Short mmCIF file of C-alpha atoms in Angstrom, two decimals:
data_model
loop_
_atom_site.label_atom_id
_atom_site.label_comp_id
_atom_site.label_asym_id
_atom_site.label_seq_id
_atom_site.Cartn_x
_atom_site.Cartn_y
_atom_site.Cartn_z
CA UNK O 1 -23.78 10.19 3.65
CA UNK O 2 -23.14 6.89 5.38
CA UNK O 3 -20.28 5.11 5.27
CA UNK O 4 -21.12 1.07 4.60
CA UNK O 5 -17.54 0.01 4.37
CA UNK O 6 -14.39 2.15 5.17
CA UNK O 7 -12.17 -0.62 3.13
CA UNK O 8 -13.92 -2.56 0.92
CA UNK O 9 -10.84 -3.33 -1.23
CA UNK O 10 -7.20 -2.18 -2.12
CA UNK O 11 -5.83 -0.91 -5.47
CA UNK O 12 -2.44 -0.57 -6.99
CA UNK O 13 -1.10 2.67 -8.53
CA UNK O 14 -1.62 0.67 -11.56
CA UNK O 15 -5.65 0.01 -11.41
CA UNK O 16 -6.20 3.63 -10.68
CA UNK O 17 -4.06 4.50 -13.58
CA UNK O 18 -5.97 2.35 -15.82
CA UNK O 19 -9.47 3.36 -14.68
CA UNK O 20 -8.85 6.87 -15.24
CA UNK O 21 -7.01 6.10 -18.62
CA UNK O 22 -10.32 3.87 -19.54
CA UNK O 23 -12.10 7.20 -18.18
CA UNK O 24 -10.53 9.18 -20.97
CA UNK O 25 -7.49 10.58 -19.53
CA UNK O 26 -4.23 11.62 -20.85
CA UNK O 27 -1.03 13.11 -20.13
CA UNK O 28 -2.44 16.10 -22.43
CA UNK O 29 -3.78 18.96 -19.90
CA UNK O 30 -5.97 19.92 -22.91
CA UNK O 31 -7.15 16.59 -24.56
CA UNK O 32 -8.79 15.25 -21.64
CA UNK O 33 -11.06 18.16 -20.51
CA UNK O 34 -14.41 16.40 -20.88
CA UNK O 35 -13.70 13.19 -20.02
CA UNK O 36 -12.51 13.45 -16.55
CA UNK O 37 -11.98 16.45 -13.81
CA UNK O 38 -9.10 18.42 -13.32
CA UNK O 39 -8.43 16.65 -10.15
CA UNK O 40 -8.69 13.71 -11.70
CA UNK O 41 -6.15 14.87 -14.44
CA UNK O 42 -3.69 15.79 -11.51
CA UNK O 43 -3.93 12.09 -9.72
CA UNK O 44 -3.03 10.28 -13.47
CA UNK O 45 0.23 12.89 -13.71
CA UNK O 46 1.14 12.13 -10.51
CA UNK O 47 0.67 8.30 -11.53
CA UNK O 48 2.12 8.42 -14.72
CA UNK O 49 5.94 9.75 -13.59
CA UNK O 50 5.44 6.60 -10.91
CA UNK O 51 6.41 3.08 -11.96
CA UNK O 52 3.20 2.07 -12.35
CA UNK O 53 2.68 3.65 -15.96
CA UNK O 54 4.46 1.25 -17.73
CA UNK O 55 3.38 -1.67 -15.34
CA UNK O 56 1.38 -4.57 -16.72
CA UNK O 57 -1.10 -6.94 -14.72
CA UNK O 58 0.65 -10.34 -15.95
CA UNK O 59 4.18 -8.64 -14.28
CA UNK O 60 2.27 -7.73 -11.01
CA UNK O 61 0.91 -11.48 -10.78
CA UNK O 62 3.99 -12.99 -11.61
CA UNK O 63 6.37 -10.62 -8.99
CA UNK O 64 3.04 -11.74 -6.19
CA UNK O 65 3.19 -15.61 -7.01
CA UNK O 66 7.21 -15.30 -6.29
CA UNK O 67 7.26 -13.29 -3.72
CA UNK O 68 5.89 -16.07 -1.48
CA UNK O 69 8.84 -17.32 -0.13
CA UNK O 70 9.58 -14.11 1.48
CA UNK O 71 6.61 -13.62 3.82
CA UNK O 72 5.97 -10.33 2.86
CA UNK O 73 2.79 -8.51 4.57
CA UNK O 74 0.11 -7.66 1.79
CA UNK O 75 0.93 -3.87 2.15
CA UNK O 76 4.61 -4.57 1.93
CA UNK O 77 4.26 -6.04 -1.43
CA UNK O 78 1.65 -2.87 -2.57
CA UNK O 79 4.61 -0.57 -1.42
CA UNK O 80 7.08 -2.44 -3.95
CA UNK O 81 5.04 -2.94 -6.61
CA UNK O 82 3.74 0.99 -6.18
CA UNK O 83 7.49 1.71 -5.66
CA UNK O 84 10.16 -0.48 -7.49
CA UNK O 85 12.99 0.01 -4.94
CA UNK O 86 15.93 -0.50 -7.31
CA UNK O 87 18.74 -1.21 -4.61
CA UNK O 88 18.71 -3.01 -1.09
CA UNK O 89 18.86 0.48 0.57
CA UNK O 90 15.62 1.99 -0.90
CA UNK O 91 13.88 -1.64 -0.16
CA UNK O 92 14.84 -0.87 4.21
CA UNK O 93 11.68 1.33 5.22
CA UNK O 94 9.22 -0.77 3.61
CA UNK O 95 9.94 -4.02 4.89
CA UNK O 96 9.14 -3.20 8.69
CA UNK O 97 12.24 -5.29 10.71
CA UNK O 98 13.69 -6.32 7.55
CA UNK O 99 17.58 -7.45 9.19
CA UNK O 100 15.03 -10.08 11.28
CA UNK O 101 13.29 -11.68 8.61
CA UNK O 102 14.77 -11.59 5.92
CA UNK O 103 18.36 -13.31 6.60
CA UNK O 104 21.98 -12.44 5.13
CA UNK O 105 24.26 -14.82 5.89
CA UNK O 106 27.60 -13.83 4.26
CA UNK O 107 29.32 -17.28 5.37
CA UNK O 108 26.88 -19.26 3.60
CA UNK O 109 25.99 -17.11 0.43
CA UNK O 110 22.27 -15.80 1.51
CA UNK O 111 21.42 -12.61 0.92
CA UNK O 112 17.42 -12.69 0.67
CA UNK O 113 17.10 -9.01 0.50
CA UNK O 114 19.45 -8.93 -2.42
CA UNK O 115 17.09 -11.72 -3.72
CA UNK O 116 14.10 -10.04 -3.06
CA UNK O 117 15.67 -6.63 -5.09
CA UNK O 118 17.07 -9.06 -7.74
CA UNK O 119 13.57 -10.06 -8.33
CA UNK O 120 12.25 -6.41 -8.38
CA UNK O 121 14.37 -5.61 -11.24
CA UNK O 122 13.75 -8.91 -13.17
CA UNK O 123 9.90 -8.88 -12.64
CA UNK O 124 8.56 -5.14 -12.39
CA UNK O 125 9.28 -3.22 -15.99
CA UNK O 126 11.37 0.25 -15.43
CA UNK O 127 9.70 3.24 -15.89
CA UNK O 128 10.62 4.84 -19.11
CA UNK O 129 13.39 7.49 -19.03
CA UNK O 130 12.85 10.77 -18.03
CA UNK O 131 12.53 13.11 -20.95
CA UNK O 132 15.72 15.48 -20.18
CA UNK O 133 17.85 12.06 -20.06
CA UNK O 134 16.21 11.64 -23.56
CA UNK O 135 17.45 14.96 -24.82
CA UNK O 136 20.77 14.23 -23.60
CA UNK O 137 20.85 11.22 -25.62
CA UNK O 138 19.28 12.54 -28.67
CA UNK O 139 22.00 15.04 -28.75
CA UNK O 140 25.17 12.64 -28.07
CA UNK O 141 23.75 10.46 -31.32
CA UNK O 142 25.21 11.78 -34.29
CA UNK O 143 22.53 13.42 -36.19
CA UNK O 144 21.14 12.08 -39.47
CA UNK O 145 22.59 13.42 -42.87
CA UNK O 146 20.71 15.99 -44.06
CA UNK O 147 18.88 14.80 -47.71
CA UNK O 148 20.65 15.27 -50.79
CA UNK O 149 18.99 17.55 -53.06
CA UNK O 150 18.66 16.77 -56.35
CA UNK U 1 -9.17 -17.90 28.40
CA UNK U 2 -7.43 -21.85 27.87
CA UNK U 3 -8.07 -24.06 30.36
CA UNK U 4 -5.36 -23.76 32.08
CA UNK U 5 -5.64 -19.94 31.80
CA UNK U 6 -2.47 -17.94 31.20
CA UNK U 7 -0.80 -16.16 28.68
CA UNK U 8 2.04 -17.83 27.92
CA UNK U 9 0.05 -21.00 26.86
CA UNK U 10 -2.25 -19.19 24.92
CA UNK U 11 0.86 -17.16 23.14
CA UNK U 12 2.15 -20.53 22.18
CA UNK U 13 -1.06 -21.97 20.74
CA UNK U 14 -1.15 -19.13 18.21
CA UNK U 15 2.44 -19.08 17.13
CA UNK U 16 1.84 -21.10 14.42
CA UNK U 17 -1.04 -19.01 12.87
CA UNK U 18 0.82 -15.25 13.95
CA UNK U 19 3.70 -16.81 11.32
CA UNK U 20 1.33 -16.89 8.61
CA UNK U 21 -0.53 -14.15 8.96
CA UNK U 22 2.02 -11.30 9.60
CA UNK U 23 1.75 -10.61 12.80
CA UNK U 24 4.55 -8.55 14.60
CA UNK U 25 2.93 -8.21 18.00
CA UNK U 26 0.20 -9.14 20.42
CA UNK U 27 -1.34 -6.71 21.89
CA UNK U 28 -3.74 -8.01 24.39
CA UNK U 29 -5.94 -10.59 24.95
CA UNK U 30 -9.73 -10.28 25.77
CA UNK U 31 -12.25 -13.12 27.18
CA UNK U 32 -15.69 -12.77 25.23
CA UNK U 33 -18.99 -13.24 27.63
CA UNK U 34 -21.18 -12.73 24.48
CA UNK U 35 -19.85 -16.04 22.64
CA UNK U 36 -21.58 -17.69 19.91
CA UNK U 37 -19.67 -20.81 20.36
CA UNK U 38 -20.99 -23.32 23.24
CA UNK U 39 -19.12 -24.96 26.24
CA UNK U 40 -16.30 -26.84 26.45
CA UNK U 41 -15.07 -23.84 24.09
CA UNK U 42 -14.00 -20.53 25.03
CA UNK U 43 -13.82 -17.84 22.75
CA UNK U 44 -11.10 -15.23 22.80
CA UNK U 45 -10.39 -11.96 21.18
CA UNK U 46 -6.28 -11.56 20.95
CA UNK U 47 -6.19 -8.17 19.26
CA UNK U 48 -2.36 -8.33 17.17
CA UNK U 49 -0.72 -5.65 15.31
CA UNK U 50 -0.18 -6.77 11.44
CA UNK U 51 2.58 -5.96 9.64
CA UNK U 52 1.44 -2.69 7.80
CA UNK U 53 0.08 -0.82 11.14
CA UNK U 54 -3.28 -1.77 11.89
CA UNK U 55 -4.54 -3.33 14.90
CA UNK U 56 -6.76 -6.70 13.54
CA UNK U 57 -8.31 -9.39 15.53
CA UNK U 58 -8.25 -12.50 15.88
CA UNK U 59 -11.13 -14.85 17.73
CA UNK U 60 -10.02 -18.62 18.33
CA UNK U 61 -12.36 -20.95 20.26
CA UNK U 62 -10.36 -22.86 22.66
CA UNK U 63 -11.40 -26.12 24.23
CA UNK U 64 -10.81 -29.52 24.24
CA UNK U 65 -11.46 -30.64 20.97
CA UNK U 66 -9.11 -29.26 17.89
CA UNK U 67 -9.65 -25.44 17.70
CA UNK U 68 -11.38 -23.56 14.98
CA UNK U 69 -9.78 -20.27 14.03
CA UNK U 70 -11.97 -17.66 12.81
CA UNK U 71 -9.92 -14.85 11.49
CA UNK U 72 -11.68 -11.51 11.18
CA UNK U 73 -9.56 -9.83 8.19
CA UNK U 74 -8.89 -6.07 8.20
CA UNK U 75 -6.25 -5.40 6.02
CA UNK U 76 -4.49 -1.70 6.35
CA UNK U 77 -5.58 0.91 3.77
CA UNK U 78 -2.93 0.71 0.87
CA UNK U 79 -2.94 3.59 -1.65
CA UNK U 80 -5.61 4.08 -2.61
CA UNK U 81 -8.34 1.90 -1.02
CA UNK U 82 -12.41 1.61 -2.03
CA UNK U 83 -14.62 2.96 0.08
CA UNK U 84 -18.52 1.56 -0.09
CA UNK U 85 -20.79 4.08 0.84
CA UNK U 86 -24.90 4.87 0.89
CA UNK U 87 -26.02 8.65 0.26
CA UNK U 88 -29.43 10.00 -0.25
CA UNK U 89 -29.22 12.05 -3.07
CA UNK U 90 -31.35 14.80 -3.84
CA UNK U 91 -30.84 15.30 -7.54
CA UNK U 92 -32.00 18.80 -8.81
CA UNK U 93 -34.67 19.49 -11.43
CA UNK U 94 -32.54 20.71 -14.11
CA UNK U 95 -31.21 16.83 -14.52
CA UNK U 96 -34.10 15.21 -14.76
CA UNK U 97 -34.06 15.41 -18.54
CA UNK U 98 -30.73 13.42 -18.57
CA UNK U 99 -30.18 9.65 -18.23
CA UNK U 100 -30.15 9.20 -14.68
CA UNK U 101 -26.97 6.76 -14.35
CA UNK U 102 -25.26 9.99 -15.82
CA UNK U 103 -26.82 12.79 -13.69
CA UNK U 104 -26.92 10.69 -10.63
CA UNK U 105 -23.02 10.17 -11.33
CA UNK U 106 -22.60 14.02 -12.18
CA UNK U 107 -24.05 15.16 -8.32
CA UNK U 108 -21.68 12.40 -6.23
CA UNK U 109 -18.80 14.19 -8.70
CA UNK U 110 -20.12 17.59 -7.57
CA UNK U 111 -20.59 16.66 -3.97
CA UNK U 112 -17.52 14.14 -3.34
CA UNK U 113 -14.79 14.67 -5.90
CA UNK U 114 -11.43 16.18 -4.62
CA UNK U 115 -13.45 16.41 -1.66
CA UNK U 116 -11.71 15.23 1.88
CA UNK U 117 -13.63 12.84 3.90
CA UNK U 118 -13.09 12.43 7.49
CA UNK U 119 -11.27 9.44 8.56
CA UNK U 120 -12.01 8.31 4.91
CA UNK U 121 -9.30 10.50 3.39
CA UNK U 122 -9.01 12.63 -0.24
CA UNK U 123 -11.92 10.94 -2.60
CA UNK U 124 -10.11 11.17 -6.36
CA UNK U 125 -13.11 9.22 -8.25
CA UNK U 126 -15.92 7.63 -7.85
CA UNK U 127 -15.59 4.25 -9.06
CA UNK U 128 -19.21 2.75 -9.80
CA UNK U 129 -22.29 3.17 -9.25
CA UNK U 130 -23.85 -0.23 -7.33
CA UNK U 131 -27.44 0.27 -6.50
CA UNK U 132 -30.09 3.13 -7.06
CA UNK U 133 -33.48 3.04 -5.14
CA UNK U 134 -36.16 5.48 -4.40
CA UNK U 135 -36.86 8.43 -6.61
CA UNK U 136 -39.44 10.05 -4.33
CA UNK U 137 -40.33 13.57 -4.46
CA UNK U 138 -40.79 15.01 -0.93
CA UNK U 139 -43.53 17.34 -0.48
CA UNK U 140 -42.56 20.94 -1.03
CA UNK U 141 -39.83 20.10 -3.23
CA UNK U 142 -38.35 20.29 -6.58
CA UNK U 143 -35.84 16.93 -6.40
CA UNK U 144 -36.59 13.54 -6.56
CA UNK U 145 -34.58 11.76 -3.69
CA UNK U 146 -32.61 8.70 -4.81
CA UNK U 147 -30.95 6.51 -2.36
CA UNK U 148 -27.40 5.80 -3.92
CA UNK U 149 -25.02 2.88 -2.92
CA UNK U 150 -21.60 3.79 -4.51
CA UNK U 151 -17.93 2.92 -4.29
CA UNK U 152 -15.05 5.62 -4.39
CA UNK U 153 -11.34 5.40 -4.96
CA UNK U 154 -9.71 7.32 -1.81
CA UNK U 155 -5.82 8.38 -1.24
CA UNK U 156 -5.64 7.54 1.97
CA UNK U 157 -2.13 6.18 2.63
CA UNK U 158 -1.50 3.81 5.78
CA UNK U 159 1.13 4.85 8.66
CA UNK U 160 4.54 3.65 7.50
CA UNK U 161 3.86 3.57 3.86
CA UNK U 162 6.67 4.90 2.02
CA UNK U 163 5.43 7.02 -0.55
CA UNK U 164 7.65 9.39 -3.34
CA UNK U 165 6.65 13.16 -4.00
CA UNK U 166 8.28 16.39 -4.17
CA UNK U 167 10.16 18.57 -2.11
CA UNK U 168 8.03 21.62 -2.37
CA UNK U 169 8.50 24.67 -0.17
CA UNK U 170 11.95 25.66 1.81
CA UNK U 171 10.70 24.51 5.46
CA UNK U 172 10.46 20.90 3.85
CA UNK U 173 7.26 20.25 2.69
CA UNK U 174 6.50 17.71 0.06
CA UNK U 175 4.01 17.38 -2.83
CA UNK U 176 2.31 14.45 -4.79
CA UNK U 177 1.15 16.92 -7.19
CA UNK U 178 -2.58 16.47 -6.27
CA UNK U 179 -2.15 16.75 -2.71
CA UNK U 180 0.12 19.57 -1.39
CA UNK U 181 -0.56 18.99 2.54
CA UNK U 182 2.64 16.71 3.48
CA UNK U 183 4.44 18.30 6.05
CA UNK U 184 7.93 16.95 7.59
CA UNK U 185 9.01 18.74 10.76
CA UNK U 186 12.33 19.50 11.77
CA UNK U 187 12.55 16.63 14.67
CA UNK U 188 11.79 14.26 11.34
CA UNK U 189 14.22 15.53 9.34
CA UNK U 190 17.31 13.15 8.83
CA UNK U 191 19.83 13.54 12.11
CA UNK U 192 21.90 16.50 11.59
CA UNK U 193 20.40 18.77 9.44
CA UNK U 194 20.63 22.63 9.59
CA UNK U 195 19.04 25.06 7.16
CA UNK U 196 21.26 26.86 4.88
CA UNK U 197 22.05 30.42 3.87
CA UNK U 198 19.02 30.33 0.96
CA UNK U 199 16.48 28.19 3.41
CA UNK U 200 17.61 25.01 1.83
CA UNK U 201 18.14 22.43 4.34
CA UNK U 202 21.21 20.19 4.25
CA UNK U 203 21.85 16.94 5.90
CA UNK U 204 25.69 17.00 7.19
CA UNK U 205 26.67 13.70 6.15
CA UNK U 206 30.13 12.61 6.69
CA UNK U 207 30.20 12.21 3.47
CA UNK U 208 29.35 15.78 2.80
CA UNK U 209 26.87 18.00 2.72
CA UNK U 210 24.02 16.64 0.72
CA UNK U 211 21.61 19.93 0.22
CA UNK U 212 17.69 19.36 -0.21
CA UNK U 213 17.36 21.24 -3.33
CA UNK U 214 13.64 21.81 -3.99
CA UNK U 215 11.86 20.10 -6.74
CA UNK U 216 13.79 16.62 -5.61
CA UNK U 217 11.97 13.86 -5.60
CA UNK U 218 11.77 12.11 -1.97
CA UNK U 219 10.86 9.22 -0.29
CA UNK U 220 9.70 9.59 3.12
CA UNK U 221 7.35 7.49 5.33
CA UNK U 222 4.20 8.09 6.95
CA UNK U 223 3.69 8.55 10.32
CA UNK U 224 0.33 9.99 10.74
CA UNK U 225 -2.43 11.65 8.80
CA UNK U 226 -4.58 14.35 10.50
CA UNK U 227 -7.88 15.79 9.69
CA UNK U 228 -8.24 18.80 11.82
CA UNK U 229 -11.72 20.48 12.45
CA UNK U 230 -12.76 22.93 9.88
CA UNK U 231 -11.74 26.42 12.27
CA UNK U 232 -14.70 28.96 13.11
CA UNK U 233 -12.79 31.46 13.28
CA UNK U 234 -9.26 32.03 11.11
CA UNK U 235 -7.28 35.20 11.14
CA UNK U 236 -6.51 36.92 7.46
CA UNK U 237 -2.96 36.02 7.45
CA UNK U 238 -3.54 32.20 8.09
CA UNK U 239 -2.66 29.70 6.20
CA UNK U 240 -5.59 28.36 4.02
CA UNK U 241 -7.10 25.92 6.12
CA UNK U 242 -5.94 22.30 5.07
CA UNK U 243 -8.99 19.49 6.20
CA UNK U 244 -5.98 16.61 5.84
CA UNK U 245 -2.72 16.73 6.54
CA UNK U 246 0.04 14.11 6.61
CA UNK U 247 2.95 13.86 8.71
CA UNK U 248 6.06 12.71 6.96
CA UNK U 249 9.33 11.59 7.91
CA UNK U 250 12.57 11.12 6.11
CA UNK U 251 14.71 9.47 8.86
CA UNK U 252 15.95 6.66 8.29
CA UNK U 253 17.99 4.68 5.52
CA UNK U 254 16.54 4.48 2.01
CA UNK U 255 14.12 7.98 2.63
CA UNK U 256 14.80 11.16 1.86
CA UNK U 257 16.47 12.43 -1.73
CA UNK U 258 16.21 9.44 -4.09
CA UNK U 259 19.53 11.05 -5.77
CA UNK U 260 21.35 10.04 -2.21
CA UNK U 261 20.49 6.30 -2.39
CA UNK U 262 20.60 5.41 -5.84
CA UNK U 263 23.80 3.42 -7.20
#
């Protein structure tokens, strides 16, 4: 085999997850035997506890087109969109010298990184909740009356 | 180099551009002989270090007149990047009776799915199909030989990517579920950590001790990706033999358990 291009183009955790869900896969181990490997079947589990499974293009655009003001490199902006750092602390590693370029200026009321996690939330959807915080819930909720028989 | 040579007048003649592109560093600076540009210009390669960890050129003519600036993009690999490549593919008899977009696609799925590529990384899918040619039968055999140009989607995450799996085994290894091969040595570990009575290691924070229960999900960063030589020899009790391996740390603020950074 020869390689013709090492990099011919980057995706987000969200174009992988929707070619393999074109493909025919689903979270069902079962349903999507014929459609797509195993392997496959393992890469769209992974993807589908990420953020990216509930992601949607016109959010991805929109968090890119403001974004701008920041300078962020393109991979920095893959990482948070792959991501969704939720708080200032989990937003650190990815932006490499981030107390440098992005400024926080107490005195005069800038706080970019704040901005720039601000924006995360407001922009990228949250992933759905996990399905033991679901149970949790289900059983707090008072439960419906039972149907009067006749 | 500029006409009046140097590097500190050369640094300053690319600030402007560095800015917008990302660039954290220069590396070094290199006079090309081979140029395709004629005199008064000059062309020079600055080799820079983008944001993101790869080392990507730029070539600038200098010279009298206004300067061109010819940028030579190589962005770093993100998860998970395309790679285009050519195979000749033999395809055996038994698929001839099939429509050959399919069978051709069933042999690259055979030959390159969950398959690790040097330098090219773990291929998960192959994502189309560009051009077929050929279809020759070679004398003495069975195949027809088709020469396939085809794009696949690789995981092959970029050094200093922060990327979120599980902590798997008790001497801290994480998994993304489809790739089990992240390792995070002790020296990588965050500072002060000691393994515990039941091989759980804990971070003594002086806030507490904060154990690394397995099955936590982690952040941790990349900081290199190996693809060691398949062995000729192993002994029986070896580990299997793993063709890609990624070095991961969790040092640092915002890596490590997501349960210790989130409000």
């Amino acid at each position: 085999m020869k390689t013709l291009q090492a990099n011919a183009g980057v995706l987000t955790n969200l174009e992988v997850l929707e070619f393999l869900r074109a493909r025919g896969a689903t979270s069902d181990p079962m349903g999507c035997l014929g459609a797509v490997a195993p392997s496959e079947c393992k890469v769209f589990d992974y993807l589908v506890n990420t953020p990216a499974c509930n992601q949607t293009r016109g959010a991805i655009d929109e968090f890119l087109k403001r974004c701008e003001k920041f300078k962020l490199a393109k991979a920095e902006k893959f990482n948070i969109i792959n991501l969704r750092p939720t708080n200032q602390a989990l937003i650190d590693p990815i932006i490499e010298y981030c107390e440098k370029r992005l400024t926080k200026d107490e005195a005069r009321g800038i706080d970019e990184v704040q901005e720039l996690v601000d924006l995360v939330l407001e922009v990228l959807p949250p992933p759905p909740a996990k399905p033991d915080e679901e149970m949790q819930d289900l059983e707090e909720t008072p439960t419906e009356k039972p149907m009067e028989e006749n | 180099m500029c006409p009046n040579g140097g590097k500190i007048i050369c640094a300053e003649l690319f600030e402007p551009f560095f800015a917008e592109c990302n660039v954290a560093e220069v590396v070094s600076f290199q006079k090309l002989d081979r140029s395709i540009v004629f005199p008064p210009f000059n062309l020079i390669l600055v080799f820079v270090r983008v944001r993101g960890g790869r080392i990507s050129s730029f070539q600038r003519a200098c010279g009298s007149r206004p300067p061109a600036l010819l940028v030579k993009a190589s962005g770093p690999p993100v998860v998970p990047p395309f790679s285009q490549a050519e195979h000749n593919l033999p395809l055996p008899p038994h698929l001839l009776n099939r429509p050959l977009l399919d069978a051709i696609k069933e042999e690259l799925e055979r030959l390159f799915l969950d398959k690790v590529l040097s330098n090219l990384g773990l291929c998960i899918s192959i994502y189309d199909i560009r051009t077929i040619e050929g279809g020759f039968v070679f004398p003495g055999a069975g195949s027809s030989t088709y020469k396939v140009v085809f794009r696949l989607i690789m995981f092959r995450p970029y050094v200093g990517e922060i990327l979120c799996g599980k902590l798997k085994a008790s001497d801290a290894n994480v998994s993304l579920g489809f790739f089990d091969d992240i390792k995070v040595p002790v020296h990588l570990l965050p500072h002060k950590s000691r393994m515990g009575e039941d091989g759980i290691w804990i971070w003594e924070h002086e806030c507490g001790d904060l154990p690394m229960d397995l099955d936590e999900e982690v952040h941790f960063r990349v900081t290199k990706i190996n693809y060691p030589p398949i062995p000729v020899e192993q002994d029986a009790n070896a580990s299997p033999f793993s063709p890609m391996e990624i070095i991961g740390e969790i040092y640092g603020d915002g890596l490590g358990l997501l349960s210790w950074w989130s409000d």
